[in-house]
Coordinates of C-alpha atoms and ligand atoms in Angstrom, one line a residue:
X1 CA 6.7 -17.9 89.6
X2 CA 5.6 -17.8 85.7
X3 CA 7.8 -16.8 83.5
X4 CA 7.3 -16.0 79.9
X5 CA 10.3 -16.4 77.4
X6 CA 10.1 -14.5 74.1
X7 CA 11.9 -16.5 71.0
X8 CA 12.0 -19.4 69.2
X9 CA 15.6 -20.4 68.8
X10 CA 18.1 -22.8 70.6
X11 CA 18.9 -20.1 72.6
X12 CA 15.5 -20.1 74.4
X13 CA 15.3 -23.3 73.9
X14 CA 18.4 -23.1 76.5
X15 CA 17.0 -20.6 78.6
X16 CA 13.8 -23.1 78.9
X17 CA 16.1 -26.0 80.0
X18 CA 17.5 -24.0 82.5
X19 CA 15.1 -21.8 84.2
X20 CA 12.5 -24.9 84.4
X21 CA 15.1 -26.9 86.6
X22 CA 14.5 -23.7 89.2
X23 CA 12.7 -24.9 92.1
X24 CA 10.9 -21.1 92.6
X25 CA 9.8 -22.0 88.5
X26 CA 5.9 -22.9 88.9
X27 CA 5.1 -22.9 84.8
X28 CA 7.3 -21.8 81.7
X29 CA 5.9 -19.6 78.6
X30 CA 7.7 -19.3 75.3
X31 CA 5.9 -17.2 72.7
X32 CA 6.2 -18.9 69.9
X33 CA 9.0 -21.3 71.2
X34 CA 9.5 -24.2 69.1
X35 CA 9.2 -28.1 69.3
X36 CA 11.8 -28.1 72.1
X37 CA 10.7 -25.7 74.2
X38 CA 7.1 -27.2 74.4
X39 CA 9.2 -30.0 76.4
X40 CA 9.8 -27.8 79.1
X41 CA 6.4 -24.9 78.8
X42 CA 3.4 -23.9 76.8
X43 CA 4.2 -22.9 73.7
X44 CA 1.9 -19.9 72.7
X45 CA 1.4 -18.7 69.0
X46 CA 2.9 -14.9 69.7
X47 CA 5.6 -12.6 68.0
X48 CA 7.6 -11.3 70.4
X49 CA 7.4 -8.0 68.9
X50 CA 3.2 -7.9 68.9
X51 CA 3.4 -6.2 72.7
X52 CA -0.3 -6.6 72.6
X53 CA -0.2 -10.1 72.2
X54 CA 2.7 -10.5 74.7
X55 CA 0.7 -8.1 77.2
X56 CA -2.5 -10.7 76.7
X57 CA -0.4 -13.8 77.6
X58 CA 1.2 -12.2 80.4
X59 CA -2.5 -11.5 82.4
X60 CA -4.0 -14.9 81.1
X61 CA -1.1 -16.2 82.9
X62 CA -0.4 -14.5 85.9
X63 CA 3.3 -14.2 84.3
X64 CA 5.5 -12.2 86.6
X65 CA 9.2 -12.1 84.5
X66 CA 9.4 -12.2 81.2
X67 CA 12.9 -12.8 79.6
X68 CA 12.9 -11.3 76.1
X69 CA 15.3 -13.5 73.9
X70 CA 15.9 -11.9 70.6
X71 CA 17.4 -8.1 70.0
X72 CA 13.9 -7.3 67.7
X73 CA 11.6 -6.4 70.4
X74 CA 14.4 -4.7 73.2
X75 CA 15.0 -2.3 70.5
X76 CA 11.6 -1.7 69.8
X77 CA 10.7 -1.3 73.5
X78 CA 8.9 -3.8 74.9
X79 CA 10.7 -3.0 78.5
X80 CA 9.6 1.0 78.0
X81 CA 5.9 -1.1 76.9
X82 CA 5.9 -2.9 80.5
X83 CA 7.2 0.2 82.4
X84 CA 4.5 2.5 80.8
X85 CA 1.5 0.2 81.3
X86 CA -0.3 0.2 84.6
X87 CA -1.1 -3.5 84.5
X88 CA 2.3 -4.5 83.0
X89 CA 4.7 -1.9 85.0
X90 CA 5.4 -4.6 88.1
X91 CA 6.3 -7.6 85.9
X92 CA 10.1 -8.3 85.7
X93 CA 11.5 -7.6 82.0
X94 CA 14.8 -9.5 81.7
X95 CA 16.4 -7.4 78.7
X96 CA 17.7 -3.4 78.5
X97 CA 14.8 -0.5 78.0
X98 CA 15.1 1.2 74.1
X99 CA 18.1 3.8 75.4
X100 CA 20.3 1.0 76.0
X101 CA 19.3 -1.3 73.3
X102 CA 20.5 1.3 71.4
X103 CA 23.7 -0.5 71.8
X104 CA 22.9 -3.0 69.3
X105 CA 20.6 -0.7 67.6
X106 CA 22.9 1.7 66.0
X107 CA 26.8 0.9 65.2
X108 CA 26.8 5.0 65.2
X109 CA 25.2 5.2 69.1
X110 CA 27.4 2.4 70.4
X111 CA 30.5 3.3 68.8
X112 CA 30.1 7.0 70.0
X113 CA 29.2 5.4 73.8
X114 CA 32.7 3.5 73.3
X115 CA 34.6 6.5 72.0
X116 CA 32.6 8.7 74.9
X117 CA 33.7 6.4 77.9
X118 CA 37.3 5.1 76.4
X119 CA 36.4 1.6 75.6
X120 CA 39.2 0.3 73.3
X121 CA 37.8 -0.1 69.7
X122 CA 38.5 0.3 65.8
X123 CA 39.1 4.0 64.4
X124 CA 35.4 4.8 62.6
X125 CA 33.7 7.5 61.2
X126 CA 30.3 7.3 60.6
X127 CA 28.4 8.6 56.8
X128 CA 25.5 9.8 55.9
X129 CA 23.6 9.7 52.1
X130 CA 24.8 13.8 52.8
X131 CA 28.1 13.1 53.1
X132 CA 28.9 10.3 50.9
X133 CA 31.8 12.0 49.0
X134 CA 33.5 12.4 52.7
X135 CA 32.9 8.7 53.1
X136 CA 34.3 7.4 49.4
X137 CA 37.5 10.1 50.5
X138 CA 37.7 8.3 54.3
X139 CA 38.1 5.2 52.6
X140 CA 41.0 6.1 50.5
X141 CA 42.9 7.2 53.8
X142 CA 42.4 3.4 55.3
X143 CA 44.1 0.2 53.8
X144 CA 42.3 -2.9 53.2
X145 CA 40.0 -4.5 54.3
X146 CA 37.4 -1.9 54.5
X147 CA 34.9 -2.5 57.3
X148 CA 31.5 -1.1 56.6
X149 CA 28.6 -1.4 58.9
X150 CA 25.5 -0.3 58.5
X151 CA 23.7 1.8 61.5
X152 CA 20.6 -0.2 62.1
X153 CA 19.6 -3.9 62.8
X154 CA 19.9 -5.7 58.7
X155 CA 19.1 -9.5 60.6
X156 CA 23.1 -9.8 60.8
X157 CA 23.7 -9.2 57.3
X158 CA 24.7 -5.7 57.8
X159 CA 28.3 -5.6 57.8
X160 CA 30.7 -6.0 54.3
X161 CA 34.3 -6.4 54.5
X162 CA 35.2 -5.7 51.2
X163 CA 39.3 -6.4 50.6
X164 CA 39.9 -3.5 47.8
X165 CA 39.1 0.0 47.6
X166 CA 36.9 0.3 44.6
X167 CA 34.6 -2.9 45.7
X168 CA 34.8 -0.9 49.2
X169 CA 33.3 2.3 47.1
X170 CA 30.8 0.4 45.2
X171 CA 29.7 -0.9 48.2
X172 CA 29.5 2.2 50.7
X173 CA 27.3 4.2 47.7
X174 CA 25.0 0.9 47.5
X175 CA 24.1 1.2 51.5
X176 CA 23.9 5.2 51.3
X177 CA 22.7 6.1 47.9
X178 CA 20.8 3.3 46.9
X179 CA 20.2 2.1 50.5
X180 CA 21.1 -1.6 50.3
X181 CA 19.9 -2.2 54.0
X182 CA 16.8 0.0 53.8
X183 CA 16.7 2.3 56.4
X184 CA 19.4 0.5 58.8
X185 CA 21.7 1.7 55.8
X186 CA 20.8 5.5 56.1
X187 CA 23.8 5.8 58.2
X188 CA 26.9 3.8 57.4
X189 CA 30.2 3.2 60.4
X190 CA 33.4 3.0 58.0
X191 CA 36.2 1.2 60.6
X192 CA 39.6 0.2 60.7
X193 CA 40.0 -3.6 60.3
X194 CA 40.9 -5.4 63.3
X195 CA 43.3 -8.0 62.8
X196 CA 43.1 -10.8 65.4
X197 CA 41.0 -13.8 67.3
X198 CA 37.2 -13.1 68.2
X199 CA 35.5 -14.0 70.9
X200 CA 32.1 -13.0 72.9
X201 CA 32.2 -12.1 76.5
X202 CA 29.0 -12.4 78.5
X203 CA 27.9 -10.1 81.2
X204 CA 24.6 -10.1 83.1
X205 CA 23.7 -7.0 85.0
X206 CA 21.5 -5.2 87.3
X207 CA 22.7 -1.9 86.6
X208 CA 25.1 -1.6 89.3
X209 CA 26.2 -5.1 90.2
X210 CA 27.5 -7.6 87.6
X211 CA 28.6 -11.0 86.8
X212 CA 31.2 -11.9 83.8
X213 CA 29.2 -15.5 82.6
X214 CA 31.9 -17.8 80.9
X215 CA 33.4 -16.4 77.1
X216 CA 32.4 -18.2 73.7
X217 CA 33.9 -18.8 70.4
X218 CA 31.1 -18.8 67.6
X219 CA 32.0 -20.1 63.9
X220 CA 30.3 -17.9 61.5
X221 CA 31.0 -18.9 58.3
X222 CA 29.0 -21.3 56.8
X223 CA 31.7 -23.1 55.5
X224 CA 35.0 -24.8 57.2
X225 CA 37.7 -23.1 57.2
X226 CA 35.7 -19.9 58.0
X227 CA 34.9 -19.9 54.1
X228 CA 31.5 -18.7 52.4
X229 CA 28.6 -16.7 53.8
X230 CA 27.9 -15.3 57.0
X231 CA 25.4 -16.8 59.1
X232 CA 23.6 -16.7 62.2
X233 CA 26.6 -19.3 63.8
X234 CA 27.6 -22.5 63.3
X235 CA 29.3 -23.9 66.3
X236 CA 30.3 -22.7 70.0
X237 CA 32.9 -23.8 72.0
X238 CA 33.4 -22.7 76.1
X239 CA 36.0 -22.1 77.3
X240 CA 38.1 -20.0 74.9
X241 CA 41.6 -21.2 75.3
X242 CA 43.3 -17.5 74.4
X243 CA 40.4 -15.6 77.3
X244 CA 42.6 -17.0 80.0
X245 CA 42.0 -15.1 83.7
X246 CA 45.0 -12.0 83.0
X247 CA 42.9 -11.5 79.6
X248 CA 39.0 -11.8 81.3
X249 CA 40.9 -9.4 84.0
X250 CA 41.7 -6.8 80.8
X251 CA 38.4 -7.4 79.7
X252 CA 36.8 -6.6 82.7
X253 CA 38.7 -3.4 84.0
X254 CA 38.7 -1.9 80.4
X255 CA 35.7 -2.7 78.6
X256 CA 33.3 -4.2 81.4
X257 CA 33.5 -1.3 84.2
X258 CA 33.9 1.5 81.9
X259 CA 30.5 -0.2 80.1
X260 CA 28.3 -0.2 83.3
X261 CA 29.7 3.2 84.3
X262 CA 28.8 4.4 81.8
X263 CA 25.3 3.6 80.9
X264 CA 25.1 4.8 84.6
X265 CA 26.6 7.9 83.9
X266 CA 24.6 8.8 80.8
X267 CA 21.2 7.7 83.0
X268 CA 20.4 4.5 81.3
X269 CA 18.9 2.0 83.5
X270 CA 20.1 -1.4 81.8
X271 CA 18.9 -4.7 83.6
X272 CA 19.7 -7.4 81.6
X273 CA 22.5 -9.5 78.7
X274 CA 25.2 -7.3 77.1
X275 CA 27.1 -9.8 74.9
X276 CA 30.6 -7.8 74.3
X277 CA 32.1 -9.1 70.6
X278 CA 35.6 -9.0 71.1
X279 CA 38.7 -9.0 69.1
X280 CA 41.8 -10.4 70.7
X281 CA 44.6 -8.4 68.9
X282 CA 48.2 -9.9 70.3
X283 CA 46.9 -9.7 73.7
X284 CA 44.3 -7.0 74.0
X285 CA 41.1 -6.6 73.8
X286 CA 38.9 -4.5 71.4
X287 CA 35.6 -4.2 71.0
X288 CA 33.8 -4.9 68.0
X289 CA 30.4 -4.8 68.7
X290 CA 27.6 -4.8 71.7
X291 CA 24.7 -7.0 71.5
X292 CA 22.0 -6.4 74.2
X293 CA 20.9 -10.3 74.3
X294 CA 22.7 -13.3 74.6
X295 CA 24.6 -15.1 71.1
X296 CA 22.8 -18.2 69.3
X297 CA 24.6 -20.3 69.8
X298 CA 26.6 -19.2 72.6
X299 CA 23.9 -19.5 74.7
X300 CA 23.8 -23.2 74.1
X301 CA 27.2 -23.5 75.7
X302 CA 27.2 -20.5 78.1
X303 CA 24.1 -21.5 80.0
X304 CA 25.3 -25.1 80.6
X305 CA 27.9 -23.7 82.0
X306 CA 26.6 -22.1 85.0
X307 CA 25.7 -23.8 87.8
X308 CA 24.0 -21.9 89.7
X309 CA 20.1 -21.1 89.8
X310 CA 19.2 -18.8 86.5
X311 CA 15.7 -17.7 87.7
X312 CA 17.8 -17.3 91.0
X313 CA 20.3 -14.5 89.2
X314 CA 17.2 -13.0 87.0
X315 CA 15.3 -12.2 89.9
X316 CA 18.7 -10.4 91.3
X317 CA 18.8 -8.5 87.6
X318 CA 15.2 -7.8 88.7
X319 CA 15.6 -6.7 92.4
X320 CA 18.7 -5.0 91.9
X321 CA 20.8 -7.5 93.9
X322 CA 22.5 -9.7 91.7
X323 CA 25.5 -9.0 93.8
X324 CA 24.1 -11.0 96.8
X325 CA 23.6 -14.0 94.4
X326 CA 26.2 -16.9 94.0
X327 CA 27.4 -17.5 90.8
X328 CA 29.2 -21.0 90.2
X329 CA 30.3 -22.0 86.7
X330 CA 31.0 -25.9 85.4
X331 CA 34.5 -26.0 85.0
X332 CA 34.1 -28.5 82.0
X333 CA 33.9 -27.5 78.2
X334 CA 30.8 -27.5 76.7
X335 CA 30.5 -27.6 72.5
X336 CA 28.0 -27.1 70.4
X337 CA 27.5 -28.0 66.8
X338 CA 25.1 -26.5 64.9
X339 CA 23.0 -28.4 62.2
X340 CA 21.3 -26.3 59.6
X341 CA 18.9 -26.9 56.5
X342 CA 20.8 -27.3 53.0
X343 CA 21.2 -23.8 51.5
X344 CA 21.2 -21.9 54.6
X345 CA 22.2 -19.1 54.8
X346 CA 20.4 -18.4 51.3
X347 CA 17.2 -20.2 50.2
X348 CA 16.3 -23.3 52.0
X349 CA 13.4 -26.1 52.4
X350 CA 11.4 -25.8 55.4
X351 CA 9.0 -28.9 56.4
X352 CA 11.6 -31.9 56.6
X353 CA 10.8 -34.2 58.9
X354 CA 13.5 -35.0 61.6
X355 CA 14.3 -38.2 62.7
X356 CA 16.8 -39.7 65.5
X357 CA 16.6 -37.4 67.8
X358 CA 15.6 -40.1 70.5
X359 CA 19.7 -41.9 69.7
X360 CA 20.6 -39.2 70.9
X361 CA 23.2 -39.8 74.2
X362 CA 25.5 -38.0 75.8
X363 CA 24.6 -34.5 74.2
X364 CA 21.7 -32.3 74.4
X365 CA 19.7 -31.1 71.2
X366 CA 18.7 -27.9 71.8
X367 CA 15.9 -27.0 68.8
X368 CA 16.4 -23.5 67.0
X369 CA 14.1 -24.0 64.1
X370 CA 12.2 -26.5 64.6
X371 CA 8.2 -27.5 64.5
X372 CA 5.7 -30.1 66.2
X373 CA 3.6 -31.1 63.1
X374 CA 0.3 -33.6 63.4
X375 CA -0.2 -35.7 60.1
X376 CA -2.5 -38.2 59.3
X377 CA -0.6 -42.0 59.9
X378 CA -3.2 -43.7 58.1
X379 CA -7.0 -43.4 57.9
X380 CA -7.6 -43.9 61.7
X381 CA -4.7 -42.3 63.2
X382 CA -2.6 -39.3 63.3
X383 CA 0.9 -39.2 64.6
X384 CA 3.0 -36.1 65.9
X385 CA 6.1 -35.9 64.1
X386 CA 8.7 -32.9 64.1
X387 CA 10.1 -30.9 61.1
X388 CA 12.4 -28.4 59.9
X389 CA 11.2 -24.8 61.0
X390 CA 14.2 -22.5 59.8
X391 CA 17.8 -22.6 58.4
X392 CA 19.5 -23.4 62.1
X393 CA 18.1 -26.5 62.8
X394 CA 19.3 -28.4 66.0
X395 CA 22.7 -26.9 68.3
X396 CA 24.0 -30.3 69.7
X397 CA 25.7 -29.4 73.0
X398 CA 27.9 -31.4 75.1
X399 CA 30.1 -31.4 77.9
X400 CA 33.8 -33.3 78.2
X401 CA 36.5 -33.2 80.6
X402 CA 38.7 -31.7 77.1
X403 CA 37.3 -29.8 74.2
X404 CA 38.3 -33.0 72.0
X405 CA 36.1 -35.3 74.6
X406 CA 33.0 -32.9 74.1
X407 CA 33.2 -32.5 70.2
X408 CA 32.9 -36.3 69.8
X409 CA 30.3 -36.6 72.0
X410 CA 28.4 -33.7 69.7
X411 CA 29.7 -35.0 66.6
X412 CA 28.6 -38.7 66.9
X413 CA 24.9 -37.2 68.0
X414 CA 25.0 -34.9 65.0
X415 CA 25.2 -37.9 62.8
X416 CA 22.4 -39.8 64.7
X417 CA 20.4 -36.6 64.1
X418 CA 18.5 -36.7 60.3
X419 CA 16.4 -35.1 57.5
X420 CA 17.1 -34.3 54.3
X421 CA 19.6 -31.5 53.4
X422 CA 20.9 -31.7 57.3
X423 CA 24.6 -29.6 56.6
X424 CA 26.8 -29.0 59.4
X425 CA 30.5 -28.0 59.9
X426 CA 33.3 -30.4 60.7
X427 CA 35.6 -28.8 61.6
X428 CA 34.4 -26.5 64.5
X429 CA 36.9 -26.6 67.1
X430 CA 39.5 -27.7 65.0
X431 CA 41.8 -23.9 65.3
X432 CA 41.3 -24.2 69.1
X433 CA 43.4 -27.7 69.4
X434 CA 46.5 -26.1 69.2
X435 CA 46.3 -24.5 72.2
X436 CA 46.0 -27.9 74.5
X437 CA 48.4 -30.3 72.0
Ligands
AMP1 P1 29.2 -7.4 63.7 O1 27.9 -7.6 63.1 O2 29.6 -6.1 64.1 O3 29.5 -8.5 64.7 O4 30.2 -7.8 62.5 C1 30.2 -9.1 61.9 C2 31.5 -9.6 61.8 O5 32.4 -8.8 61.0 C3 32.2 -9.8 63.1 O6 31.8 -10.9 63.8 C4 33.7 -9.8 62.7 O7 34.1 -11.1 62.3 C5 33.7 -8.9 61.5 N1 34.1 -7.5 61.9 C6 33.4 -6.5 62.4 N2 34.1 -5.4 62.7 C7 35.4 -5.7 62.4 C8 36.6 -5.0 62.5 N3 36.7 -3.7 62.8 N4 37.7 -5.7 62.1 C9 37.7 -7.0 61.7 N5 36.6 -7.7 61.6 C10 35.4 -7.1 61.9
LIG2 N1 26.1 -15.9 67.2 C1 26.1 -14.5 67.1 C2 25.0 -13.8 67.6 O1 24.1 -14.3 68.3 O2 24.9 -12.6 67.3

């Protein structure tokens, strides 16, 4: 079978590592993939959200399942593109039509679907430019933090947690009035703070059948001690030590059913990721947020994980029998630390070449922004060297008997790793070790 995957991050860098050791897998896509992808596929020069490109690729190719990475194109529908084309409408789209990536694409839809099919979550109301002076009044009912999110996709930049009421203000007529987030910001969910452990909870489904892929802890501050900006994610760490069985069992019964249920009951077919943000308040699960893709980088410890055959389980999301297919997870911890370009998440130099990444043992460097480059060595000769392509640069990943045992393994390699600016967090990992001294 060829399969096309759509991204360019460590997370499909992940998916390419995993899918290619399929035996059914006959030749790997990634459009536009990056330089560690092309280890395992073609790399092809394609946005994942020019359908027209992707639909070109997927006939050159003979491509028959194409796994769609990042949230950009579910939302825009590239799975309603393939459904609605007559050459496209048999080829396998791993990832939910429009209707249910409407779970990630409006804070206002999902929380409604949560409120609708009584999936625990925070209060909210939800503000429009209209109704502003509602919105500065809903504020002054709540006590801080204020959570404000804005509706529509803002790269992950859309939500402010503002700790007093006036900064909260300022801040709700800057998304609404002067529309701070463009037209993600149109509509604004005010909710109540949550106060308690995150997590991310991984489900693949078929619609009917599902399978609950192993939880995640991301670090998303850029700073340690979960100080300064928000970014994309610093670190991952699987297992969570506080998602034990009777929690995953909550998890399941109250968020999980009541999820597929419902997208059933409203008459959305969803065949694909939904990647449940979780707060663990003393015990019990609330949901903060859906995503309808997998994390970066949770995917860089989540798919280690799993045992089993992926291309095996996505051609069960495909068929509509993932229930028949066996599902095995590695009962070790995986970690991954995340190196990123100096001044990420704000400004930062692209074009720095890499160097080290063949001492690298005992972990595996899965590229998120990354580029092959050719320059001239001298007059003769060129050589092929690889260089920074973004502001997540390399997700170390490795595997240990303890948490401890993996974060060396991914530490040392994260020092073997080089270019100029290279920033990464030491101390991911470090609030889990309480719960195994
Ligand atoms: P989101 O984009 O919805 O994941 O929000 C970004 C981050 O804001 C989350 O990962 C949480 O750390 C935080 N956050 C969102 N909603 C809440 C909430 N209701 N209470 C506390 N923290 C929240
Ligand atoms: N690491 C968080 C995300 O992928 O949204």
């Amino acid at each position: 079978m060829n399969i096309l995957i759509l991204g360019s991050g460590g997370r499909e860098h992940a998916f390419a590592w995993k899918l290619a050791q399929s035996d059914k897998c006959t030749h790997l896509y990634i459009a536009p993939g990056n330089a560690g992808t092309s280890a395992f596929g073609t790399n092809v020069d394609c946005s994942p959200t020019d359908f027209i490109g992707v639909k070109k690729i997927v006939l050159d190719h003979e491509i028959t399942m194409v796994v769609v990475g990042p949230e950009d194109p579910l939302v825009k529908g590239i799975h309603d593109f393939f459904l609605g084309d007559e050459e496209l409408k048999r080829v396998a789209v791993i990832g939910p039509q429009r209707d249910g990536a409407q779970l990630e694409g409006s804070k206002d839809f999902s929380k409604q679907f949560m409120i609708r099919h009584n999936i625990p979550t925070a209060r909210y109301e939800t503000f429009t430019k209209e109704t502003l002076a509602e919105g500065l009044l809903f504020l002054e009912t709540l006590s801080p933090p204020y959570v404000l999110k804005a509706d529509g996709l803002a790269a992950g930049k859309g939500v402010m947690i503002p700790t007093n009421l006036a900064d909260a203000k300022m801040e709700l007529t800057e998304m609404l009035a002067n529309a701070k987030f463009g037209n993600a910001s149109a509509k604004v969910v005010i909710e109540e703070f949550l106060k308690g452990i995150e997590l991310s909870v991984f489900v693949l489904t078929d619609g009917n059948s599902y399978k609950i892929l192993p939880a995640a802890k991301d670090y998303k501050r850029i700073g340690e001690q979960d100080t300064g900006l928000n970014t994309g994610g610093m670190g991952a760490i699987s297992p969570v030590p506080f998602a034990d069985e009777a929690f995953i069992k909550k998890v399941e019964e109250r968020v999980i059913i009541p999820t597929i249920n419902g997208l059933k009951a409203e008459g959305i077919i969803y065949k694909g990721f939904i990647f449940i943000g979780l707060m663990n308040v003393d015990g019990e699960p609330q949901v903060i947020e859906y995503n309808v893709r997998m994390g970066d980088p949770e995917t860089e410890v989540v798919i280690p994980r799993i045992k089993s055959d992926l291309l095996d389980l996505f051609s069960g999301v495909a068929c509509g029998n993932l229930n028949e297919k066996t599902f095995e997870v590695d009962s070790r911890f995986a970690t991954a630390v995340m190196l990123v370009s100096g001044g990420y998440p704000e400004d930062y130099h692209k074009g720095k070449v890499i160097s080290g990444l063949d001492k690298v043992v005992g972990s595996i460097a899965f590229h998120a922004g990354t580029l092959k480059e050719s320059r001239d060595k001298n007059q003769e000769s060129r050589e092929e060297t690889i260089v920074t392509n973004g502001g997540r640069v390399i997700a170390v990943t490795s595997y240990g008997e303890t948490m401890e045992e993996a974060l060396t393994k991914s530490f040392a390699n994260a020092e073997r790793i080089n270019y100029e600016g290279k920033y990464y967090r030491r101390d991911i990992g470090e609030d889990l070790k309480v719960y195994y001294s």
